[in-house]
PDB file of C-alpha atoms in Angstrom:
ATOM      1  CA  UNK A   1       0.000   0.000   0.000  1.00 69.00           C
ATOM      2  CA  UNK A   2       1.579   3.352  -0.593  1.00 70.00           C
ATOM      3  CA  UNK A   3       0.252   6.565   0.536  1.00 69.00           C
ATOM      4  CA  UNK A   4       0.004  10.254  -2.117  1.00 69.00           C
ATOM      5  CA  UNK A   5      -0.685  13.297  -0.948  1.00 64.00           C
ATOM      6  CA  UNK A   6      -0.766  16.008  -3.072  1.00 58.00           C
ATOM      7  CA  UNK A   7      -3.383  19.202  -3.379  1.00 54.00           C
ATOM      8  CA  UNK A   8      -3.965  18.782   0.245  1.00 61.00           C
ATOM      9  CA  UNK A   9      -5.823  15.440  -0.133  1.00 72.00           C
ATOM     10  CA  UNK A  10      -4.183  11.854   0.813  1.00 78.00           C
ATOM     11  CA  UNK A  11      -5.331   8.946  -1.023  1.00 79.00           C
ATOM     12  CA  UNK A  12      -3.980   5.586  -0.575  1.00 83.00           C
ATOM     13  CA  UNK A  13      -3.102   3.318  -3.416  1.00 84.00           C
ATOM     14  CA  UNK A  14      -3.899  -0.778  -2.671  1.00 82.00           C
ATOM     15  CA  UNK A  15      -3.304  -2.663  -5.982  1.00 82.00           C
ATOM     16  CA  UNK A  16      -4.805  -0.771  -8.726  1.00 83.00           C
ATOM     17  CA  UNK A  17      -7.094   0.833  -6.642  1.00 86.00           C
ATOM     18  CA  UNK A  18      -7.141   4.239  -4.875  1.00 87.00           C
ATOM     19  CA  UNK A  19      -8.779   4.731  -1.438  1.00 90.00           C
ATOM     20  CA  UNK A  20      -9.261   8.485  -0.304  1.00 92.00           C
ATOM     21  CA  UNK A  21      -8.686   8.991   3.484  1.00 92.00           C
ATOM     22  CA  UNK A  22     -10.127   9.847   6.429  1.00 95.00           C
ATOM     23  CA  UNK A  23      -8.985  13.174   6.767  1.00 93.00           C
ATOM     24  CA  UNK A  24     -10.167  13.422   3.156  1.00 92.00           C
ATOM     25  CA  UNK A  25     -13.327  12.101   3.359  1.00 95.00           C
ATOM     26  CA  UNK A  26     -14.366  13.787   6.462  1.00 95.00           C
ATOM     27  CA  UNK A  27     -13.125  17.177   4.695  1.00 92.00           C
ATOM     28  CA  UNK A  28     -16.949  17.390   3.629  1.00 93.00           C
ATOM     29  CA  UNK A  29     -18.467  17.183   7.416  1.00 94.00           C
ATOM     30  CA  UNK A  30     -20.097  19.877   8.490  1.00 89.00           C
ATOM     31  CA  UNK A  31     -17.885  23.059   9.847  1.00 83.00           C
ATOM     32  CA  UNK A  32     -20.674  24.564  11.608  1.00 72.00           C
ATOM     33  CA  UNK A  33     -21.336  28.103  13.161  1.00 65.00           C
ATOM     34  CA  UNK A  34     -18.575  28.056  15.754  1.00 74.00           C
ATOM     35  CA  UNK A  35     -16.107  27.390  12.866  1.00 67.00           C
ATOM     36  CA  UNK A  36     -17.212  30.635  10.343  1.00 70.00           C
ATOM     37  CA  UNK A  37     -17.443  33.136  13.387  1.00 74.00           C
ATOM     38  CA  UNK A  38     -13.291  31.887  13.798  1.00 66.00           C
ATOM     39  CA  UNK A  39     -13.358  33.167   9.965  1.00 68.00           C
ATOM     40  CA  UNK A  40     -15.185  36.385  10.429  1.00 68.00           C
ATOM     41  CA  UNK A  41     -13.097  36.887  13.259  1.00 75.00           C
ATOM     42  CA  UNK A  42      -9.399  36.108  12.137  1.00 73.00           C
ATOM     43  CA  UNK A  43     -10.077  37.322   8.550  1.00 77.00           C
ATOM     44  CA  UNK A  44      -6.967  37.088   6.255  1.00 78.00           C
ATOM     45  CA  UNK A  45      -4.837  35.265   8.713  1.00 80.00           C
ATOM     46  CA  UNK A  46      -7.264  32.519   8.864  1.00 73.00           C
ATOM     47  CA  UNK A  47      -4.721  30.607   6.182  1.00 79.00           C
ATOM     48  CA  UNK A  48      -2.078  31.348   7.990  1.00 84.00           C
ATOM     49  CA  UNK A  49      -3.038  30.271  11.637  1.00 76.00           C
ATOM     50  CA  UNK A  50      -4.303  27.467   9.652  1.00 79.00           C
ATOM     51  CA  UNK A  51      -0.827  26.659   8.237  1.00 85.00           C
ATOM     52  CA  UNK A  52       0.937  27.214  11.162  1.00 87.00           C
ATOM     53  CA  UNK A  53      -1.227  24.805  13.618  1.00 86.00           C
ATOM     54  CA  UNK A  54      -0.803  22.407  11.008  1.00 87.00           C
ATOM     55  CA  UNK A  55       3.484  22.311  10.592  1.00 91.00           C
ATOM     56  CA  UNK A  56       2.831  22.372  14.974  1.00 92.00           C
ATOM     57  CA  UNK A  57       1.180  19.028  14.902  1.00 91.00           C
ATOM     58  CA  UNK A  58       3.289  17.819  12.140  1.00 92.00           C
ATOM     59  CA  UNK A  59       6.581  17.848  14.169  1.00 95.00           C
ATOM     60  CA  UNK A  60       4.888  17.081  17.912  1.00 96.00           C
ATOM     61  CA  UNK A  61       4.119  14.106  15.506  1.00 95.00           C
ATOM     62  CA  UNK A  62       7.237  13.304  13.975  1.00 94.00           C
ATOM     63  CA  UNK A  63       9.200  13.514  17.129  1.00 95.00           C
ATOM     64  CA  UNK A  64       6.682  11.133  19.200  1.00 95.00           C
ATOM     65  CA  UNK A  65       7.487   8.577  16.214  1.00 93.00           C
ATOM     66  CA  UNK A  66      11.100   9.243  16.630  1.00 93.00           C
ATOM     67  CA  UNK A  67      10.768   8.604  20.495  1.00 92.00           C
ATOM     68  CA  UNK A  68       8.431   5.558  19.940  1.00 90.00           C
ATOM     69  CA  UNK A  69      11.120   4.175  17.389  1.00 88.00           C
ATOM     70  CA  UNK A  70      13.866   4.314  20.379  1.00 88.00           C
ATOM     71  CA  UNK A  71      15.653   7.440  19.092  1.00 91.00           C
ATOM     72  CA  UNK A  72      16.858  10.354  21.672  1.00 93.00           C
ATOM     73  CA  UNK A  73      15.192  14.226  21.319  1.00 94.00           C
ATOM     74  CA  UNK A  74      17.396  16.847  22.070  1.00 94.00           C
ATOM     75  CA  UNK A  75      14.929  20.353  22.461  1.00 95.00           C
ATOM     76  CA  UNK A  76      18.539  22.429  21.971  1.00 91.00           C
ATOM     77  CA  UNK A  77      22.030  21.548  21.031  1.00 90.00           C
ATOM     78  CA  UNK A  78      24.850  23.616  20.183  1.00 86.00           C
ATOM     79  CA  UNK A  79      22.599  26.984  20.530  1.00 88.00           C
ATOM     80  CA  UNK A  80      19.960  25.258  17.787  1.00 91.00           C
ATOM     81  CA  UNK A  81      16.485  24.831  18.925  1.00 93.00           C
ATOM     82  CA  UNK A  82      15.092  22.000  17.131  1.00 94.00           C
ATOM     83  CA  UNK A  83      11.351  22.962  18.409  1.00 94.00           C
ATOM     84  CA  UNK A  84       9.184  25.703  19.638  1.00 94.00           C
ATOM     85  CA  UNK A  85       8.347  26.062  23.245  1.00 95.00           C
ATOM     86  CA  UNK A  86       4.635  24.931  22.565  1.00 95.00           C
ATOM     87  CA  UNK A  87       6.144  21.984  20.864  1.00 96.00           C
ATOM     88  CA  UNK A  88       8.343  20.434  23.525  1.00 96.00           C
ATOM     89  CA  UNK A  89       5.595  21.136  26.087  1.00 96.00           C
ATOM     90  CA  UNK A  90       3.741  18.907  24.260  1.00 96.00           C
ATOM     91  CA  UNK A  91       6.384  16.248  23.709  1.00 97.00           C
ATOM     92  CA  UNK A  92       6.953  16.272  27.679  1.00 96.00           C
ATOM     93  CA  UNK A  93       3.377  15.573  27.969  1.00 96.00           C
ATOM     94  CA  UNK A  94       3.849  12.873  26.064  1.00 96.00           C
ATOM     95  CA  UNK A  95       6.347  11.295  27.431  1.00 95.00           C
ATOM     96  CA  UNK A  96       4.508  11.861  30.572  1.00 95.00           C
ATOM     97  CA  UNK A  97       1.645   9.705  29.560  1.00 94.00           C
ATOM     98  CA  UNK A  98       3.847   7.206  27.858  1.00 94.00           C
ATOM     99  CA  UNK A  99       5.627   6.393  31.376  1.00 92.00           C
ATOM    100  CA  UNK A 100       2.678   6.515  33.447  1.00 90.00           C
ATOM    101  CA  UNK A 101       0.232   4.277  31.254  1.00 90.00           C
ATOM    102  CA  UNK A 102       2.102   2.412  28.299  1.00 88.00           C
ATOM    103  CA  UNK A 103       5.732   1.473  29.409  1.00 75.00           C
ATOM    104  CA  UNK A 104       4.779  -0.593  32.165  1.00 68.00           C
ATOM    105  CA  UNK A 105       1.854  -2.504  29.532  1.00 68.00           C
ATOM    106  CA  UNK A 106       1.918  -3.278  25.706  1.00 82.00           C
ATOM    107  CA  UNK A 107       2.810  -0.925  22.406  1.00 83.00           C
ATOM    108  CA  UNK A 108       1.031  -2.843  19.831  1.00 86.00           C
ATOM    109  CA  UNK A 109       1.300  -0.779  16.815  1.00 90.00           C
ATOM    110  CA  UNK A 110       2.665   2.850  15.901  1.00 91.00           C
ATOM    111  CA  UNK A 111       1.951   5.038  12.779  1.00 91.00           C
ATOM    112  CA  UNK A 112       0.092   2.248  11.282  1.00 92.00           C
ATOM    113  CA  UNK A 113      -1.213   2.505   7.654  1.00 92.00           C
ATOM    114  CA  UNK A 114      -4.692   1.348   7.603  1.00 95.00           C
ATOM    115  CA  UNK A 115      -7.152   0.255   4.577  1.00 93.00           C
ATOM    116  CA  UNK A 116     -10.528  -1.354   3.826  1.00 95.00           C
ATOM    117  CA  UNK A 117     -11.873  -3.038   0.562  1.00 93.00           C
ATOM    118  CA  UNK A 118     -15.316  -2.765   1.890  1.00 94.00           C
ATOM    119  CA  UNK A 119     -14.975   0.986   3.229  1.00 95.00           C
ATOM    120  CA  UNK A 120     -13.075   1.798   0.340  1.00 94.00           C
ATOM    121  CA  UNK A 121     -10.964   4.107   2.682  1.00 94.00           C
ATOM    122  CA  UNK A 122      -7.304   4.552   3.599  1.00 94.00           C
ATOM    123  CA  UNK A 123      -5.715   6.316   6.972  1.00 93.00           C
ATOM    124  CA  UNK A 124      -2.525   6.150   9.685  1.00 93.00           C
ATOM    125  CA  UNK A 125      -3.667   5.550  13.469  1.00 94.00           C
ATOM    126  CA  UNK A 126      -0.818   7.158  15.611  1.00 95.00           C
ATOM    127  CA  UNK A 127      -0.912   4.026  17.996  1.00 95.00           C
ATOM    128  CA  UNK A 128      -2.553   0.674  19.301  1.00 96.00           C
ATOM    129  CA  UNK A 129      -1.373   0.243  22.825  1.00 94.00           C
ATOM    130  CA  UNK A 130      -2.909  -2.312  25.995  1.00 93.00           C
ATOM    131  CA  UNK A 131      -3.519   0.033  28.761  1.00 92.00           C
ATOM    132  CA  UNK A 132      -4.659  -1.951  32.146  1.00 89.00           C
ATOM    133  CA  UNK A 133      -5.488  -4.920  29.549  1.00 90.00           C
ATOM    134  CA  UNK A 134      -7.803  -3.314  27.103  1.00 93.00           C
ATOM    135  CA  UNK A 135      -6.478  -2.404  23.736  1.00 95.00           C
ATOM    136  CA  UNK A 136      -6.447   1.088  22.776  1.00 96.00           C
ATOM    137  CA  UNK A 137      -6.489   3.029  19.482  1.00 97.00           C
ATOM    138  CA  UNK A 138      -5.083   6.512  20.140  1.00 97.00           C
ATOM    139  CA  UNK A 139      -4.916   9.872  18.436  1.00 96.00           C
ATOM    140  CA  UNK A 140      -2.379  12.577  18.882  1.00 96.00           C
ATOM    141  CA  UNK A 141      -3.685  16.017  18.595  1.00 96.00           C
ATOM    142  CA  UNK A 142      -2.191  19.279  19.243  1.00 95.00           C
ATOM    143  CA  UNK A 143      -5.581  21.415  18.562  1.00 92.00           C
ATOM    144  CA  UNK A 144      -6.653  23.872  20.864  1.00 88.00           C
ATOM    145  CA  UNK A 145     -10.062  22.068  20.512  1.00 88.00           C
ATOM    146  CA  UNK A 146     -11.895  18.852  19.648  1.00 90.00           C
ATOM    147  CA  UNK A 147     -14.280  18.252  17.077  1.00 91.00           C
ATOM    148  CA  UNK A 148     -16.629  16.586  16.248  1.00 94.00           C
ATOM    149  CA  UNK A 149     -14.547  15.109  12.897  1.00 95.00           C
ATOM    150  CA  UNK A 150     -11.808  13.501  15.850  1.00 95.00           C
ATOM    151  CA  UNK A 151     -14.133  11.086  17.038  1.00 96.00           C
ATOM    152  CA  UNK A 152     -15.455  10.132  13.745  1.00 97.00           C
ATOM    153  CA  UNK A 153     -11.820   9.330  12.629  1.00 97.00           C
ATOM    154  CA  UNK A 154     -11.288   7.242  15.438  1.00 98.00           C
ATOM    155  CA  UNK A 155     -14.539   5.093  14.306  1.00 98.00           C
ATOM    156  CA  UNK A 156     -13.411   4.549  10.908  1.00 98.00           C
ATOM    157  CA  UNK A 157     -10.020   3.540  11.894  1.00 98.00           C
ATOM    158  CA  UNK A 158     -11.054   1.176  14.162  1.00 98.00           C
ATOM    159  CA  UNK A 159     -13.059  -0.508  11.495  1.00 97.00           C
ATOM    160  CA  UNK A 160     -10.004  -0.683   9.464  1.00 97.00           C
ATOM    161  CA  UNK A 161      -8.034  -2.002  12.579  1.00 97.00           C
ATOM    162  CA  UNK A 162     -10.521  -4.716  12.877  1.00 97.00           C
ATOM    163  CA  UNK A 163     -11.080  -5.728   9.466  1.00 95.00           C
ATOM    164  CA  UNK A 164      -7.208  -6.557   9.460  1.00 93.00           C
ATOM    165  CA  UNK A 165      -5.815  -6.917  12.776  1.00 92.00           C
ATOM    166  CA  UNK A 166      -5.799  -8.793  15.989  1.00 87.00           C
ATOM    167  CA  UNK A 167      -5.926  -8.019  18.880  1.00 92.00           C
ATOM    168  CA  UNK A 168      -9.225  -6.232  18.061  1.00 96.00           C
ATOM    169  CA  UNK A 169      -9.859  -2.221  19.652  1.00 97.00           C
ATOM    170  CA  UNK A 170     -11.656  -2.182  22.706  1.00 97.00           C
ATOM    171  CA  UNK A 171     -11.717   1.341  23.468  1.00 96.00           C
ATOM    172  CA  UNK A 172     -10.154   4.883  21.389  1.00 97.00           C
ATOM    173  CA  UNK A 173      -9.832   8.207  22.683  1.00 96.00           C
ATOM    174  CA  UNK A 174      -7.660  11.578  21.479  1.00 96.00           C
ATOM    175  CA  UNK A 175      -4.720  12.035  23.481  1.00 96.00           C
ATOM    176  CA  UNK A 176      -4.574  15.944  23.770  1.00 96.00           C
ATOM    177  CA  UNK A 177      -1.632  17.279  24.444  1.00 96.00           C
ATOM    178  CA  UNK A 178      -3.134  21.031  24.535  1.00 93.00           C
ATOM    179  CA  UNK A 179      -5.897  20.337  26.925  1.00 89.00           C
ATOM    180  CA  UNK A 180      -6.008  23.580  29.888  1.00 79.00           C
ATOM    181  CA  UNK A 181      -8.390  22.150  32.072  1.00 73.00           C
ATOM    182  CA  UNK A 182      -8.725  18.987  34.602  1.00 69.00           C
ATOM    183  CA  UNK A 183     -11.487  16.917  34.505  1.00 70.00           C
ATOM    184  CA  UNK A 184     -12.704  13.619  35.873  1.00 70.00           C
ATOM    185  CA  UNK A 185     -11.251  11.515  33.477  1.00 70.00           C
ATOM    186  CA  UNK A 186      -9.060   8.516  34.265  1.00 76.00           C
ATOM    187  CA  UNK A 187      -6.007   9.638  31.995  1.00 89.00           C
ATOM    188  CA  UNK A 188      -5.006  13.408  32.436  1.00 90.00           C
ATOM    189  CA  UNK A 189      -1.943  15.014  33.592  1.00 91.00           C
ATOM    190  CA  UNK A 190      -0.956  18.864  33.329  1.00 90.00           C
ATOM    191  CA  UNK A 191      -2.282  20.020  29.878  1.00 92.00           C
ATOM    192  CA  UNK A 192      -3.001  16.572  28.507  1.00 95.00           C
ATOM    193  CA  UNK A 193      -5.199  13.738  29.000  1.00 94.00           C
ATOM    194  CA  UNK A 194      -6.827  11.161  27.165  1.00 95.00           C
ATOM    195  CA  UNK A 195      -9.970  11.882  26.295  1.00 93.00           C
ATOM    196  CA  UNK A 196     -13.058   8.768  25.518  1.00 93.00           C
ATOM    197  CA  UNK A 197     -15.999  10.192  23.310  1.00 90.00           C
ATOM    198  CA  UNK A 198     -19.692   9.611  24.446  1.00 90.00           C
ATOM    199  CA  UNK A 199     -21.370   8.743  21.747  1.00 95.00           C
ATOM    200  CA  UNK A 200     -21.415   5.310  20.373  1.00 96.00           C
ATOM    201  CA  UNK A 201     -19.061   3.370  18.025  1.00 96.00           C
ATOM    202  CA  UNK A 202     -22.350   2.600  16.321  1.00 97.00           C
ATOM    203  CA  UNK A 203     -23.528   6.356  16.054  1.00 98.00           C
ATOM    204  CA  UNK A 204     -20.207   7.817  15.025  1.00 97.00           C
ATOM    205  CA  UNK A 205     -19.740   5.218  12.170  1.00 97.00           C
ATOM    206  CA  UNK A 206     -23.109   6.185  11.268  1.00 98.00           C
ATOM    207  CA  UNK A 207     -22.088   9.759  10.739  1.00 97.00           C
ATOM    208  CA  UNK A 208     -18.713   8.794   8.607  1.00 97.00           C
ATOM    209  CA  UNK A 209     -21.123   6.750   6.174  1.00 97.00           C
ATOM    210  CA  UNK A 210     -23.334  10.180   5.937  1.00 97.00           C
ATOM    211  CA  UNK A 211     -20.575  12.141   5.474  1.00 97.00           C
ATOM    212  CA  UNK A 212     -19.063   9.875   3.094  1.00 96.00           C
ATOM    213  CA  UNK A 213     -21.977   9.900   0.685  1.00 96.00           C
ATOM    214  CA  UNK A 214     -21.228  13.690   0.342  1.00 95.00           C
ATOM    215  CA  UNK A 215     -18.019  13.098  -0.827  1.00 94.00           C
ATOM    216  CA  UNK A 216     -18.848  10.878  -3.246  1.00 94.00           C
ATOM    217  CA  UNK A 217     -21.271  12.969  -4.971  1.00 94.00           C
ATOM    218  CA  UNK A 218     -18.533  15.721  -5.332  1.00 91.00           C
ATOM    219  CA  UNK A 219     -15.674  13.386  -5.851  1.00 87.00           C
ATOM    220  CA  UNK A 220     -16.713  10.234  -8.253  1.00 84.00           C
ATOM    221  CA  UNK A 221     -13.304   9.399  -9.396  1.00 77.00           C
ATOM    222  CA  UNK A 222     -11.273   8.280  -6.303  1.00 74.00           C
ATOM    223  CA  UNK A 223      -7.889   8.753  -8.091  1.00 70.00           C
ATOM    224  CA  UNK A 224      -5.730  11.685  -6.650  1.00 69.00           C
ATOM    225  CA  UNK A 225      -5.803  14.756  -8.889  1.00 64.00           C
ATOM    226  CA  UNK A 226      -2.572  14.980 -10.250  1.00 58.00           C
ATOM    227  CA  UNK A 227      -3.399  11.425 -11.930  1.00 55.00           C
ATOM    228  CA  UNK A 228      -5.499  13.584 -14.606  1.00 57.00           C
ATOM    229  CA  UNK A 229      -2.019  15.540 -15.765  1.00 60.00           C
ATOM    230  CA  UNK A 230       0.976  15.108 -16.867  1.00 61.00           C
ATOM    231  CA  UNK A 231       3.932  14.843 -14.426  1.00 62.00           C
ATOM    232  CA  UNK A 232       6.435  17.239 -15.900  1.00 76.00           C
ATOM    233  CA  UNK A 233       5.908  19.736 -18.610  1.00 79.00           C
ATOM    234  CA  UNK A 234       8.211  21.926 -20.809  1.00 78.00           C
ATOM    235  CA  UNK A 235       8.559  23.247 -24.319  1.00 78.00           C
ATOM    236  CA  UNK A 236      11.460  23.841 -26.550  1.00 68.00           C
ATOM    237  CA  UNK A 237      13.499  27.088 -26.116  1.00 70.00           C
ATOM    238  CA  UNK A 238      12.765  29.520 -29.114  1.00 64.00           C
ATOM    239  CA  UNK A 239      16.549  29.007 -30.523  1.00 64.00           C
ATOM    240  CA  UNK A 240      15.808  25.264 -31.118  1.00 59.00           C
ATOM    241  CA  UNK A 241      12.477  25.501 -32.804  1.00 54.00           C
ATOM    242  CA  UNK A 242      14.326  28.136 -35.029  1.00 58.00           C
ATOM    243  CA  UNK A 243      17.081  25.219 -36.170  1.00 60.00           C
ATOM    244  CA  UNK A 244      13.641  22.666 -36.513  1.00 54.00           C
TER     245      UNK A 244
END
């Protein structure tokens, strides 16, 4: 299976096939009031706030897979700051929940490319771990917020998980590492816990397969865009067509 991304989309490519992915799919949900206020509000920067939460989760991402791989962070060496202060925060917090839940117990999986035939879908779960002997599919996020799109990820990759994989999920939840409040929840540290949705499995799947159908109607082929062009383009300089 190999995964494209290109045009901001990611589409995974099993066989001759191509399976768009969660991210990509669930691009059609809903934003919802709360979401174009933050546009009226932010105006022109909106792409840029945008941009920059984005490259933020990127590399809280990369470095948990470089931790979870056995490899050694450094935040500064040799006057070089290899992350923001928001970043390693959230890296600590990390590691904080790491020691406290998942050393002492089971990393199943991490960064785990998933697929379905019968979904027709494609995605990467951050990590299948056994926390006090149930297995766990967890999320990283670095959002100030959680939506209502997290937990319907979650569903759909557990579907994948299962369709493939043993031992099956028993439970998911987002791991935020930019939560600023305690609650009552079983996981939670300073700024982080791991946070279990309400609503049913059952329910949420329910909403990917709405949500999906709206996709579909706007996006019939599955192929990635850049499929429909050519790959490189270029045209003879004027002196050579003159010596045609």
């Amino acid at each position: 299976m190999n995964r494209i991304d290109v045009l901001d989309e990611r589409f995974y490519q099993v066989g001759d096939e191509y399976y768009p992915s969660v991210t990509t799919v669930l691009s059609a949900y809903p934003k919802g009031y709360g979401f174009q206020e933050w546009l009226k509000n932010v105006g022109g920067e909106a792409e840029r706030i945008l941009r920059e939460a984005a490259d933020r989760g990127s590399n809280v991402h990369n470095a948990i897979e470089q931790i979870l791989l056995g490899r050694e962070l450094q935040w500064i060496t040799e006057g070089k700051q290899h992350y923001s202060l928001d970043e390693w925060q959230m890296i600590c917090r990390f590691m904080e929940f790491y020691q406290d839940y998942i050393q002492s117990g089971e990393q199943v999986a991490t960064e785990t490319q998933l697929f379905s035939k019968k979904m027709k879908l494609g995605g990467t779960c951050d990590m299948v771990a056994k926390i006090n002997g149930e297995t766990w599919m967890i999320d990283f996020k670095t959002s100030n917020g959680l939506y209502k799109t997290h937990e319907i990820q979650l569903a759909a990759y557990k579907e994948m998980w299962d369709e493939h994989n043993s031992p099956k999920i028993d439970r998911y939840g987002i791991l935020w590492l930019n939560s600023n409040h305690r609650t009552k929840r079983q996981f939670q540290g300073v700024d982080w816990q791991l946070k279990e949705f309400t609503d049913s499995h059952e329910y949420n799947l329910q909403l990917y397969y709405h949500t999906r159908a709206l996709w579909d109607c706007e996006n019939p082929n599955y192929a990635p865009k850049n499929l429909s062009y050519p790959n490189t383009i270029s045209i003879q300089p004027q002196e050579q067509l003159a010596e045609v």
